[in-house]
C-alpha cells in the first residue's frame, strides 16, 4: 500500500495541546494520531487507528494461540445481571447508568464478568463442554474520576477481556498460567518493559491476581520490588511481614502524662525526649488516623487506624484494603458530632468508646509498647501495651510502604518505582458462578459449580504506553510490529528526476509488499523531516541531494543510525530492514 501525505487526513501540530501533561498524550495529539471528543473520550485518526489495529492483532493472535475463542458482546447492558452480583451499586459513580424510553435501567459495561457467565451458563451444561475460554476486544465505559493523560485513562477505552470456565481449581490454574504466558508474549512482541506484580483483586473479588505494569515515570501505580529476589508487588498488595508477639510480663504500667500542646507526632516526640528517660523517635508513638468506612448498602462506620507514628496512612492502600467499601477521612462535622474523639489526642480507647472500630497496622502486635493519645486535650499515655491495655478490632494494611522496608519474602529490601497497568489476570473462583448458580453436570452425574478466571489487557492504553516508553525528544518512535507504516519515504529534492526517482522507488517498495507512507507534499525538506521524526515510522528514506549521485539516505528512527546507499540497492536494503 502507498499512502500519500498530500491527500492523507492528517494535520500535525506545532504546539502541545493545553490539556496534555504527559509526553505520550502531547505527542499522539501533535502527530495527529488522536483528537479529543470529550474528557477521556478520543477519536482515532488514520495513523492512530493503524497502530491501534496492529496492537489489537498481536493481542488477538496470542489469545487465539492459547485456544481462546473470540466473541463480541454489547457495551449497552441491562441492570439485572449486575444487580445480581452487587456491582450495579458497588461500582458507584464510575458506572455510566442510563434509562431507556420505558424507564428501564441500563448501563454501559465497565467489564463483562456477569454477561459472560450468563452466556456460558445458557449454552453449556456438561463437564464435557469445559474448559472453555472466551474473549472479546471491545469498548468499555468507566466514568473515571480523573480521566487524564489521554489514552492512558479514558472514560471510553478498548479492553481485551477474556474469561475462563473450568471444572476445578487445577483447571483454573492452567487457564491462568496460559493467560500469564500469552500476556508475556504480547508485551514482549510490543517491546514493552514491564514487571509482573502481585495485586489486590479489588471490585472483582476472588483470590490470586497479578498485574502487568509497564515501567514508567508518569504511571499512576506504584510498585515495589525486592533488591534480592524476584518479588514484585503493587504497593496496594504488599503484605507487611508480621513480627512475633512479645511477652507482656514485667512491662511498666501505662501512665497518662500532661504533654501540653502536642497535637502532632513531632511535638509529641520532642516532649517525650524532654520529659521521659531514654531516646524516642516517631516509631515509638502510635498514630491514630480517623476515617469513616461505608460498605455497600450500609451506614458510615467510624474507624480508627493505628499505625506506627513514623508512617503515614496511604489512602490508596487503605482504599484497596476496604474495597468495595468507600473510605473518607473524618471531617469537622464528624468530630463535632463525636465529642469522645479529641483531635490530636486520640487513643485506641477513645475510638472504641465513640462506637468506632479500631484497626491496627500488622506491626502493632501483642506486647508492643506505645506512646499514644489519652483521649483528653493535652494528654498522652506512655507504655500503652497492645494486647494488654487495648485490644484492636482487627488488622489492616494501610500504612505506607517505604523504600528499605524488608521484602515480604524475607529476601532483600523493597525499592519502589512507578508503572502503568497494562494487563491484569485474576483467578476469580466462584464469585460469579455462585451469583448465577452456574453448575454443569459432572462426570459422576452430580452438579459441579464452575470456577472462573478473568483477564484484561488495555488495548487502547497500550498505544499510549508504547508511545510513552519509546518516544524521544523529537517525537514518537514505534516498534516495527505496531508502526502505522513500515517505511516513510520523503522527497526532499525538487529536481524532476529526483521526484520521478522517488515515485519509482515507492512503486517498487509497494510491489515488494512494503507498506509505505509517502511524503509527496509541496513543503520544505525541514518541515518534512520534522514531521517524519514526530510521526515515528521506524524506517525513513530520504530522496534528497544525493539522488543526483545515485544515492538515497536511510534513517533508522529506532537506532538513530543514518546511512547512504545506492538507489539500485534501495528496495533490497529497505525490504530487509523493515522485515527486521
Ligand atoms: P486501573 O487500576 O488503571 O484503573 P483497573 O485495575 O481498573 O485499572 P482492570 O479492571 O483490571 O483495570 O482492567 C483491565 C485493563 O484495562 C487494565 O489492566 C488496563 O490496562 C485497562 N484499563 C482499565 N481502565 C482503563 C481506562 N480508564 N483507560 C484505559 N485503559 C484502562
Ligand atoms: Mg486492574
XYZ file of C-alpha atoms and ligand atoms in Angstrom:
612
model
C 0.000 0.000 0.000
C 1.099 3.547 -0.732
C -0.368 6.288 1.448
C 0.305 9.759 0.060
C 0.662 12.536 2.580
C -0.601 15.064 0.037
C -4.077 13.589 0.433
C -3.845 11.960 3.862
C -6.320 13.071 6.529
C -3.562 14.325 8.808
C -2.603 17.628 10.371
C 0.377 17.721 12.678
C 0.518 20.434 15.335
C 3.480 22.571 16.306
C 2.291 23.140 19.881
C 1.381 20.800 22.695
C -2.335 20.647 23.482
C -3.172 22.714 26.554
C -4.761 19.830 28.470
C -1.874 17.391 27.978
C 0.606 16.702 30.763
C 2.381 13.511 29.777
C 4.607 13.054 26.702
C 2.526 10.297 25.065
C -0.612 12.431 25.208
C 1.156 15.508 23.810
C 2.823 13.564 21.017
C -0.182 11.490 19.952
C -2.217 14.679 19.596
C 0.573 16.691 17.956
C 1.325 13.893 15.495
C -2.359 13.731 14.528
C -2.973 10.190 15.811
C -5.905 11.087 18.057
C -8.216 14.002 18.820
C -10.230 14.622 21.961
C -14.026 14.472 21.734
C -14.711 14.954 25.468
C -12.627 14.442 28.624
C -11.400 10.853 28.463
C -13.081 10.214 25.097
C -10.986 10.135 21.929
C -11.294 9.992 18.160
C -8.924 7.733 16.259
C -7.436 9.280 13.123
C -5.764 7.248 10.346
C -2.320 6.799 11.900
C -3.657 6.219 15.401
C -6.122 3.666 14.134
C -3.367 1.792 12.291
C -1.279 1.487 15.462
C -4.358 0.513 17.430
C -5.275 -2.222 14.921
C -1.729 -3.569 14.891
C -1.711 -3.898 18.668
C -5.160 -5.452 18.558
C -3.858 -8.051 16.112
C -0.913 -9.004 18.299
C -3.304 -9.467 21.207
C -5.742 -11.447 19.046
C -3.036 -13.752 17.673
C -1.720 -14.604 21.127
C -5.198 -15.161 22.529
C -6.101 -17.446 19.631
C -2.816 -19.273 20.181
C -3.907 -20.367 23.682
C -7.219 -21.598 22.297
C -9.344 -18.674 23.443
C -12.347 -18.033 21.175
C -13.298 -14.534 20.121
C -16.837 -13.238 20.501
C -18.283 -9.739 20.801
C -20.767 -8.584 23.404
C -22.648 -5.295 23.562
C -21.496 -2.294 25.586
C -25.112 -1.328 26.320
C -26.312 -3.689 29.039
C -29.312 -4.270 31.274
C -29.081 -3.648 35.008
C -30.250 -7.056 36.249
C -27.103 -9.197 35.871
C -25.024 -6.551 37.665
C -27.698 -6.194 40.321
C -27.355 -9.918 40.952
C -23.653 -9.635 41.797
C -23.996 -6.340 43.657
C -21.850 -4.479 41.172
C -24.669 -2.197 39.976
C -24.187 -0.351 43.288
C -20.582 -1.340 44.137
C -19.263 0.331 41.021
C -20.529 3.632 42.429
C -20.161 6.706 40.298
C -17.682 5.025 37.935
C -20.615 3.274 36.249
C -22.360 5.027 33.355
C -26.032 4.408 34.069
C -28.883 5.338 31.774
C -32.537 4.619 31.207
C -34.316 3.503 28.101
C -37.563 5.097 26.875
C -39.603 2.811 29.098
C -37.621 3.851 32.154
C -35.717 0.568 32.464
C -32.243 0.929 33.977
C -29.377 0.225 31.652
C -25.633 0.719 31.814
C -22.520 0.900 29.700
C -20.337 -2.086 30.553
C -17.156 -1.376 32.555
C -16.198 -5.100 32.404
C -18.264 -8.136 31.471
C -17.946 -10.969 34.029
C -21.703 -11.079 34.560
C -22.610 -11.253 30.879
C -20.034 -13.926 30.017
C -21.142 -16.072 32.972
C -24.795 -15.820 31.937
C -23.944 -16.516 28.328
C -21.886 -19.637 29.001
C -24.462 -20.874 31.512
C -27.119 -20.551 28.808
C -25.177 -22.629 26.281
C -23.188 -25.214 28.233
C -24.399 -27.753 30.753
C -21.985 -30.686 30.901
C -18.468 -31.332 32.180
C -17.710 -32.367 28.600
C -18.191 -28.741 27.485
C -15.395 -27.448 29.724
C -12.859 -25.964 29.868
C -13.663 -23.044 27.636
C -12.095 -19.597 27.327
C -13.863 -16.782 25.520
C -12.626 -13.282 24.820
C -13.574 -10.054 23.145
C -11.806 -6.875 22.114
C -14.422 -4.326 22.958
C -15.224 -0.821 24.123
C -15.557 -0.294 27.859
C -17.013 2.642 29.742
C -15.955 3.891 33.145
C -16.694 7.356 34.424
C -13.181 7.710 35.832
C -12.736 10.353 38.497
C -9.584 11.732 36.917
C -9.563 10.996 33.200
C -6.064 12.137 32.369
C -3.092 11.513 30.217
C -5.118 10.952 27.070
C -5.494 7.283 26.211
C -3.843 6.183 29.450
C -7.014 6.722 31.427
C -10.028 7.058 29.212
C -13.696 7.071 30.110
C -14.241 5.162 26.878
C -11.450 2.694 26.136
C -10.820 -0.640 24.492
C -10.059 -3.725 26.506
C -9.327 -7.270 25.549
C -11.193 -9.178 28.210
C -11.212 -12.937 28.468
C -12.961 -15.326 30.795
C -12.057 -18.923 31.512
C -14.520 -21.540 32.750
C -13.150 -24.648 34.414
C -14.392 -27.593 36.435
C -11.852 -27.397 39.233
C -9.002 -25.417 40.768
C -6.343 -27.284 38.795
C -8.118 -26.373 35.566
C -8.383 -22.730 36.612
C -4.682 -22.714 37.467
C -3.908 -23.988 33.971
C -6.088 -21.379 32.281
C -4.465 -18.699 34.431
C -0.951 -19.847 33.535
C -1.885 -19.933 29.841
C -3.022 -16.316 30.036
C 0.035 -15.308 32.012
C 2.368 -16.614 29.344
C 0.215 -15.250 26.489
C 0.453 -11.825 28.122
C 4.226 -12.167 28.379
C 4.382 -12.927 24.662
C 2.105 -9.994 23.824
C 4.095 -7.457 25.825
C 7.429 -8.843 24.606
C 6.311 -8.528 20.996
C 5.220 -4.955 21.694
C 8.699 -4.256 23.127
C 7.280 -3.028 26.403
C 9.423 -3.001 29.555
C 7.157 -4.414 32.245
C 7.010 -6.106 35.622
C 4.554 -8.759 36.809
C 3.328 -7.707 40.237
C 1.275 -9.355 42.932
C -2.004 -7.443 43.059
C -5.148 -6.986 45.075
C -8.333 -8.116 43.405
C -10.409 -5.014 44.112
C -14.009 -4.915 42.959
C -13.553 -8.198 41.065
C -13.474 -10.353 44.160
C -11.643 -13.645 44.089
C -8.189 -14.639 45.162
C -4.943 -14.833 43.170
C -4.280 -11.939 40.895
C -1.316 -10.358 39.183
C -0.863 -7.098 37.327
C 1.416 -6.398 34.423
C 2.849 -2.928 34.959
C 4.757 -1.072 32.260
C 7.635 0.728 33.939
C 7.012 4.411 33.512
C 7.712 7.627 35.430
C 4.268 9.014 34.702
C 2.471 5.848 35.841
C -0.254 6.104 38.455
C 0.589 2.787 40.071
C 3.466 2.431 42.470
C 5.021 -0.966 42.750
C 7.885 -2.273 44.811
C 10.394 -4.954 44.094
C 12.978 -6.691 46.185
C 16.632 -5.814 45.757
C 17.497 -9.505 46.078
C 14.674 -11.670 44.799
C 12.091 -11.687 42.022
C 9.419 -10.417 44.412
C 7.389 -7.554 42.932
C 4.037 -6.223 44.053
C 1.720 -3.336 43.541
C 2.091 -1.190 46.668
C -1.560 -1.836 47.405
C -0.860 -5.568 47.599
C 2.250 -5.527 49.796
C 1.717 -7.598 52.927
C 3.738 -6.375 55.887
C 5.876 -9.096 57.485
C 4.270 -9.653 60.893
C 6.653 -9.629 63.860
C 6.214 -12.235 66.611
C 4.161 -11.340 69.667
C 6.244 -10.125 72.620
C 5.789 -11.101 76.263
C 3.810 -8.558 78.293
C 5.032 -9.701 81.724
C 7.001 -7.148 83.649
C 6.295 -4.266 81.275
C 5.636 -0.944 83.036
C 2.022 0.050 83.593
C 0.585 2.716 81.311
C 0.873 6.271 82.643
C -1.065 9.309 81.483
C 1.020 12.489 81.160
C 0.192 16.111 80.682
C 2.011 16.759 77.424
C 0.844 20.333 76.838
C 0.242 21.451 73.311
C 1.415 18.338 71.412
C -1.105 17.591 68.682
C 1.470 16.307 66.167
C 3.858 13.364 66.248
C 6.879 15.730 66.100
C 5.748 17.780 69.075
C 4.974 14.575 70.983
C 8.423 13.081 70.306
C 10.052 16.362 71.454
C 8.023 16.207 74.638
C 8.988 12.548 75.276
C 12.687 13.224 74.782
C 12.489 16.098 77.272
C 10.238 14.535 79.894
C 10.994 10.805 79.875
C 14.126 8.694 80.320
C 15.600 7.397 77.103
C 15.501 8.487 73.472
C 12.347 8.307 71.481
C 11.542 8.508 67.803
C 8.284 8.751 65.918
C 8.331 4.951 65.619
C 7.672 4.743 69.383
C 4.385 6.539 69.013
C 1.093 5.128 67.824
C -0.659 7.478 65.426
C -4.411 7.095 65.171
C -5.931 8.308 61.933
C -9.702 8.576 61.900
C -11.709 7.678 58.851
C -15.222 6.571 58.075
C -15.910 3.484 56.031
C -19.134 2.612 54.253
C -19.811 -0.893 52.995
C -22.210 -1.081 50.044
C -25.740 -0.565 51.285
C -24.669 0.169 54.888
C -24.116 3.302 57.001
C -20.801 5.043 57.528
C -18.774 3.459 60.334
C -16.165 5.483 62.226
C -12.856 3.666 62.152
C -9.542 4.431 63.794
C -6.417 3.249 62.011
C -3.428 2.814 64.334
C -0.025 2.976 62.648
C 3.497 3.491 63.984
C 3.949 7.284 64.163
C 6.844 7.317 61.692
C 4.479 6.158 58.930
C 1.634 7.855 57.138
C -1.599 6.137 56.247
C -1.502 5.538 52.475
C -5.048 6.269 51.293
C -4.666 4.103 48.172
C -3.605 1.127 50.286
C -6.440 1.813 52.670
C -8.946 2.077 49.811
C -7.702 -1.201 48.346
C -7.885 -2.881 51.764
C -11.526 -1.956 52.332
C -12.814 -2.241 48.762
C -15.666 -2.465 47.782
C -16.401 -0.231 50.814
C -15.753 3.500 50.436
C -13.487 5.394 52.787
C -13.134 9.081 53.711
C -11.123 10.985 56.275
C -13.240 12.106 59.204
C -14.318 15.726 58.771
C -15.029 18.628 61.166
C -18.709 17.770 61.363
C -17.934 14.170 62.355
C -15.621 15.329 65.135
C -18.230 17.831 66.334
C -20.801 15.024 66.487
C -18.450 12.739 68.469
C -17.017 14.639 71.462
C -15.284 11.461 72.714
C -12.850 11.914 69.822
C -10.327 14.557 70.935
C -8.482 15.664 67.823
C -4.713 15.406 68.184
C -5.011 13.275 71.327
C -6.931 10.233 70.104
C -6.134 6.844 71.605
C -7.401 3.321 70.909
C -9.844 3.556 73.792
C -11.395 6.793 72.593
C -12.096 5.292 69.203
C -13.820 2.282 70.692
C -15.644 4.414 73.289
C -17.080 6.501 70.452
C -18.521 3.311 68.953
C -15.796 3.176 66.333
C -13.858 0.200 65.027
C -10.166 0.206 65.860
C -7.841 -1.409 63.314
C -4.054 -1.538 63.564
C -1.052 -1.952 61.343
C 0.324 -5.543 61.386
C 3.410 -4.283 63.262
C 1.252 -3.449 66.282
C 1.434 -6.955 67.751
C 0.751 -8.024 71.321
C 3.452 -6.813 73.648
C 4.465 -3.706 71.675
C 4.620 -0.530 73.822
C 3.374 2.803 72.582
C 3.086 6.479 73.388
C -0.326 7.497 72.150
C -3.288 9.783 72.775
C -5.089 9.586 76.112
C -8.352 10.950 74.681
C -8.111 14.192 76.647
C -6.941 17.596 75.484
C -3.153 17.934 76.066
C -2.724 14.372 77.378
C -0.921 11.292 76.148
C -0.385 7.869 77.598
C 3.046 6.239 77.801
C 3.656 2.455 77.874
C 0.274 1.535 76.482
C 0.779 -2.117 75.602
C -1.035 -3.803 72.736
C -2.951 -6.900 73.791
C -2.745 -5.877 77.453
C -4.087 -2.323 77.625
C -6.067 -2.291 74.409
C -7.422 -4.894 72.025
C -7.749 -3.852 68.402
C -10.814 -4.984 66.446
C -8.613 -6.161 63.607
C -5.537 -5.631 61.476
C -5.366 -3.541 58.297
C -2.726 -2.947 55.609
C -2.959 0.815 55.347
C 0.467 2.140 56.361
C 2.724 3.482 53.638
C 5.336 1.124 52.206
C 8.803 2.661 52.156
C 11.992 2.018 50.245
C 14.183 -0.087 52.505
C 11.305 -1.979 54.137
C 12.032 -5.705 54.359
C 10.728 -7.706 51.405
C 7.766 -9.914 52.417
C 9.591 -12.986 51.063
C 12.385 -12.375 53.548
C 14.941 -11.645 50.834
C 16.369 -8.155 50.489
C 14.583 -4.861 50.907
C 11.934 -3.127 48.840
C 12.515 -0.422 46.281
C 9.693 1.476 44.636
C 9.104 2.526 41.053
C 6.138 3.728 39.056
C 4.183 1.875 36.427
C 1.102 1.826 34.232
C -1.192 -1.188 34.432
C -1.352 -2.834 31.009
C -2.828 -6.168 31.983
C -4.457 -7.869 34.921
C -5.118 -11.561 35.461
C -7.473 -12.878 38.153
C -8.392 -16.247 39.497
C -11.957 -15.269 40.287
C -13.048 -18.643 41.589
C -16.787 -18.999 42.082
C -17.881 -15.461 42.929
C -19.796 -15.051 39.660
C -20.800 -18.667 39.102
C -22.281 -18.634 42.623
C -24.220 -15.463 41.864
C -25.661 -17.045 38.713
C -25.768 -20.593 40.128
C -23.817 -21.872 37.170
C -23.350 -25.641 37.522
C -22.601 -28.237 34.909
C -23.360 -31.914 35.195
C -20.220 -33.664 36.450
C -18.806 -36.952 35.258
C -20.460 -38.705 38.213
C -23.852 -37.195 37.385
C -23.688 -34.653 40.193
C -23.703 -30.878 39.573
C -20.320 -29.127 39.675
C -20.057 -25.392 40.358
C -17.899 -23.899 37.612
C -14.790 -21.889 38.528
C -13.720 -18.794 36.603
C -10.819 -16.563 35.723
C -10.928 -13.126 34.147
C -8.105 -11.464 32.283
C -7.811 -7.955 30.830
C -5.441 -6.091 28.547
C -5.817 -2.343 27.976
C -5.571 -2.294 24.183
C -6.133 1.451 23.671
C -3.978 2.227 26.706
C -1.143 0.241 25.097
C -0.956 2.750 22.235
C -0.070 5.422 24.798
C 2.155 3.123 26.859
C 4.327 2.273 23.858
C 4.467 5.970 22.925
C 5.430 6.785 26.489
C 8.231 4.232 26.751
C 9.630 4.633 23.230
C 9.415 8.361 22.394
C 12.398 10.695 22.325
C 12.723 14.471 22.321
C 11.903 14.603 18.607
C 8.710 12.618 18.661
C 7.151 9.182 18.543
C 9.102 6.010 17.764
C 7.192 2.810 17.027
C 8.397 -0.769 17.284
C 8.092 -2.359 13.827
C 5.324 -4.680 14.957
C 2.916 -1.788 15.617
C 4.196 1.098 13.474
C 1.472 2.732 11.335
C 3.655 2.164 8.245
C 6.723 0.058 7.604
C 8.575 2.801 5.825
C 8.265 6.572 5.348
C 9.679 7.941 2.077
C 10.378 11.672 1.961
C 11.010 13.623 -1.246
C 13.491 16.311 -0.251
C 14.564 17.435 -3.682
C 12.518 19.498 -6.160
C 14.518 18.219 -9.090
C 12.222 16.442 -11.541
C 14.478 13.425 -11.842
C 14.558 13.030 -8.072
C 10.761 13.316 -7.811
C 10.367 10.695 -10.544
C 13.002 8.543 -8.824
C 11.164 8.740 -5.503
C 7.904 7.780 -7.167
C 9.549 4.825 -8.857
C 11.139 3.719 -5.578
C 7.823 3.921 -3.767
C 6.122 1.899 -6.505
C 8.813 -0.769 -6.276
C 8.548 -0.922 -2.489
C 4.807 -1.288 -2.835
C 5.302 -4.084 -5.338
C 7.625 -5.772 -2.824
C 4.777 -5.674 -0.305
C 6.115 -2.834 1.862
C 3.518 -0.568 3.456
C 4.745 2.935 2.578
C 3.912 6.411 3.815
C 4.981 8.746 1.010
C 5.649 12.409 1.804
C 4.881 13.865 -1.599
C 3.703 17.233 -0.222
C 4.864 20.568 -1.548
C 6.649 21.520 1.650
C 10.214 22.311 2.640
C 12.571 19.428 3.495
C 12.866 20.864 7.022
C 9.117 20.618 7.616
C 9.030 17.110 6.182
C 11.950 15.882 8.306
C 10.374 17.280 11.457
C 7.085 15.564 10.662
C 8.866 12.280 9.941
C 10.514 12.447 13.352
C 7.230 13.347 15.025
C 5.247 10.551 13.321
C 7.778 7.921 14.324
C 7.719 5.406 11.444
C 10.831 3.283 12.168
C 12.469 3.457 8.723
C 12.667 6.826 6.966
C 14.023 7.020 3.415
C 15.117 10.416 2.126
C 15.354 11.068 -1.589
C 17.396 14.260 -1.412
C 20.501 15.962 -2.752
C 22.398 12.703 -3.033
C 19.964 11.455 -5.675
C 21.989 13.192 -8.405
C 24.876 10.886 -7.395
C 22.601 7.846 -7.367
C 22.211 7.755 -3.551
C 19.315 7.775 -1.078
C 19.548 8.143 2.674
C 18.099 5.674 5.160
C 17.354 6.881 8.687
C 16.547 4.365 11.376
C 14.249 6.089 13.871
C 14.794 3.300 16.420
C 18.604 3.206 16.489
C 19.214 6.752 15.241
C 21.589 5.392 12.577
C 21.806 7.045 9.155
C 23.341 5.594 6.028
C 23.614 6.460 2.345
C 23.026 3.640 -0.110
C 22.927 3.344 -3.889
C 19.436 3.802 -5.329
C 19.854 0.471 -7.090
C 20.118 -1.347 -3.723
C 17.377 0.638 -2.019
C 14.472 -1.806 -2.389
C 16.511 -4.774 -1.186
C 18.020 -2.865 1.769
C 14.717 -1.303 2.840
C 12.784 -4.544 2.498
C 15.364 -6.310 4.651
C 15.290 -3.509 7.230
C 11.506 -3.421 7.612
C 11.209 -7.183 7.816
C 13.667 -6.998 10.746
P -6.572 0.966 36.808
O -6.048 0.463 38.117
O -5.518 1.539 35.909
O -7.777 1.847 36.945
P -8.156 -1.356 36.646
O -7.486 -2.193 37.658
O -9.406 -0.671 36.974
O -7.116 -0.301 36.044
P -8.976 -3.657 35.117
O -10.385 -3.636 35.545
O -8.059 -4.669 35.665
O -8.364 -2.202 35.305
O -8.959 -3.628 33.519
C -8.065 -4.384 32.704
C -7.163 -3.487 31.912
O -7.884 -2.460 31.228
C -6.177 -2.720 32.775
O -5.054 -3.517 33.049
C -5.836 -1.535 31.911
O -4.784 -1.853 31.025
C -7.102 -1.283 31.129
N -7.842 -0.131 31.668
C -8.536 -0.074 32.812
N -9.091 1.127 32.992
C -8.741 1.876 31.914
C -9.016 3.213 31.488
N -9.766 4.022 32.215
N -8.484 3.641 30.308
C -7.721 2.814 29.550
N -7.442 1.546 29.895
C -7.933 1.072 31.061
Mg -6.670 -3.930 37.466
